[in-house]
Amino acid sequence: MSQQHSELSAQQQLEAYGYKQELKRSVSTTDLLVYGLVFMVPIAPWAIFGTVYNSSRGMVPLVYIVGLVAMIFTALAYAQMAKSIPLAGSVFSYVGRGIHPTAGFFAGWAILLDYLLVPTLLYVFAAESMVGIFPGTPRWLWALLFVAINTVINLLGVSS
């Protein structure tokens, strides 16, 4: 009975924000972890390892540990915000409701640009790396291959 009561109160909380639940909430923590690893791990370290190695003077593990700590704090902050403001829109909703709707608008567009530009940059770096390994192959072919692989992974992971 208490499980039904907690679900009802969660739905009522969403409705208090003027939000009607229409999407299937099917992404678990494991799903997010696997998606993050599949999306970033094959491309990101390969594409930027040399830059990180040179900038850190060989202390790559320390750089990744510091980044891990920062990302843990970021994940904990997102978890708290998701509990406080259980709406779709992530940064847009959190900043818009927490600070001001205009600030939320700009934060939402900034995070969207991040979601678009960071993978694009990684595709470019990874394609450049592949050309270094396989000289004479076109860069666009490698970039297209990485985009196709990522698209298939995304399509297989989406449910409604």
PDB file of N, CA and C in Angstrom, residues 29-42 44 153:
ATOM      1  N   THR A  29      20.108   3.315 -13.639  1.00  0.00           N
ATOM      2  CA  THR A  29      21.488   3.758 -13.412  1.00  0.00           C
ATOM      3  C   THR A  29      22.454   2.912 -14.230  1.00  0.00           C
ATOM      4  N   THR A  30      22.199   1.615 -14.290  1.00  0.00           N
ATOM      5  CA  THR A  30      23.053   0.722 -15.090  1.00  0.00           C
ATOM      6  C   THR A  30      22.991   1.104 -16.565  1.00  0.00           C
ATOM      7  N   ASP A  31      21.785   1.407 -17.054  1.00  0.00           N
ATOM      8  CA  ASP A  31      21.636   1.838 -18.449  1.00  0.00           C
ATOM      9  C   ASP A  31      22.472   3.086 -18.720  1.00  0.00           C
ATOM     10  N   LEU A  32      22.397   4.049 -17.807  1.00  0.00           N
ATOM     11  CA  LEU A  32      23.158   5.291 -17.981  1.00  0.00           C
ATOM     12  C   LEU A  32      24.654   5.036 -17.975  1.00  0.00           C
ATOM     13  N   LEU A  33      25.113   4.180 -17.070  1.00  0.00           N
ATOM     14  CA  LEU A  33      26.538   3.866 -16.990  1.00  0.00           C
ATOM     15  C   LEU A  33      27.018   3.196 -18.272  1.00  0.00           C
ATOM     16  N   VAL A  34      26.269   2.195 -18.731  1.00  0.00           N
ATOM     17  CA  VAL A  34      26.654   1.493 -19.952  1.00  0.00           C
ATOM     18  C   VAL A  34      26.619   2.437 -21.151  1.00  0.00           C
ATOM     19  N   TYR A  35      25.561   3.269 -21.252  1.00  0.00           N
ATOM     20  CA  TYR A  35      25.473   4.208 -22.362  1.00  0.00           C
ATOM     21  C   TYR A  35      26.670   5.160 -22.356  1.00  0.00           C
ATOM     22  N   GLY A  36      27.008   5.696 -21.185  1.00  0.00           N
ATOM     23  CA  GLY A  36      28.149   6.607 -21.089  1.00  0.00           C
ATOM     24  C   GLY A  36      29.444   5.944 -21.508  1.00  0.00           C
ATOM     25  N   LEU A  37      29.650   4.699 -21.085  1.00  0.00           N
ATOM     26  CA  LEU A  37      30.872   3.987 -21.453  1.00  0.00           C
ATOM     27  C   LEU A  37      30.906   3.671 -22.944  1.00  0.00           C
ATOM     28  N   VAL A  38      29.784   3.204 -23.476  1.00  0.00           N
ATOM     29  CA  VAL A  38      29.729   2.870 -24.903  1.00  0.00           C
ATOM     30  C   VAL A  38      29.918   4.123 -25.749  1.00  0.00           C
ATOM     31  N   PHE A  39      29.321   5.237 -25.313  1.00  0.00           N
ATOM     32  CA  PHE A  39      29.370   6.463 -26.113  1.00  0.00           C
ATOM     33  C   PHE A  39      30.750   7.118 -26.076  1.00  0.00           C
ATOM     34  N   MET A  40      31.337   7.228 -24.886  1.00  0.00           N
ATOM     35  CA  MET A  40      32.565   8.013 -24.754  1.00  0.00           C
ATOM     36  C   MET A  40      33.846   7.179 -24.792  1.00  0.00           C
ATOM     37  N   VAL A  41      33.847   6.008 -24.180  1.00  0.00           N
ATOM     38  CA  VAL A  41      35.091   5.277 -23.995  1.00  0.00           C
ATOM     39  C   VAL A  41      35.777   4.897 -25.304  1.00  0.00           C
ATOM     40  N   PRO A  42      35.075   4.359 -26.305  1.00  0.00           N
ATOM     41  CA  PRO A  42      35.817   3.969 -27.503  1.00  0.00           C
ATOM     42  C   PRO A  42      36.464   5.137 -28.250  1.00  0.00           C
ATOM     43  N   ALA A  44      36.683   8.861 -26.977  1.00  0.00           N
ATOM     44  CA  ALA A  44      37.284   9.978 -26.241  1.00  0.00           C
ATOM     45  C   ALA A  44      38.743   9.748 -25.830  1.00  0.00           C
ATOM     46  N   ILE A 153      23.685   2.292 -31.854  1.00  0.00           N
ATOM     47  CA  ILE A 153      23.647   2.074 -30.408  1.00  0.00           C
ATOM     48  C   ILE A 153      22.485   2.850 -29.790  1.00  0.00           C
TER      49      ILE A 153
END
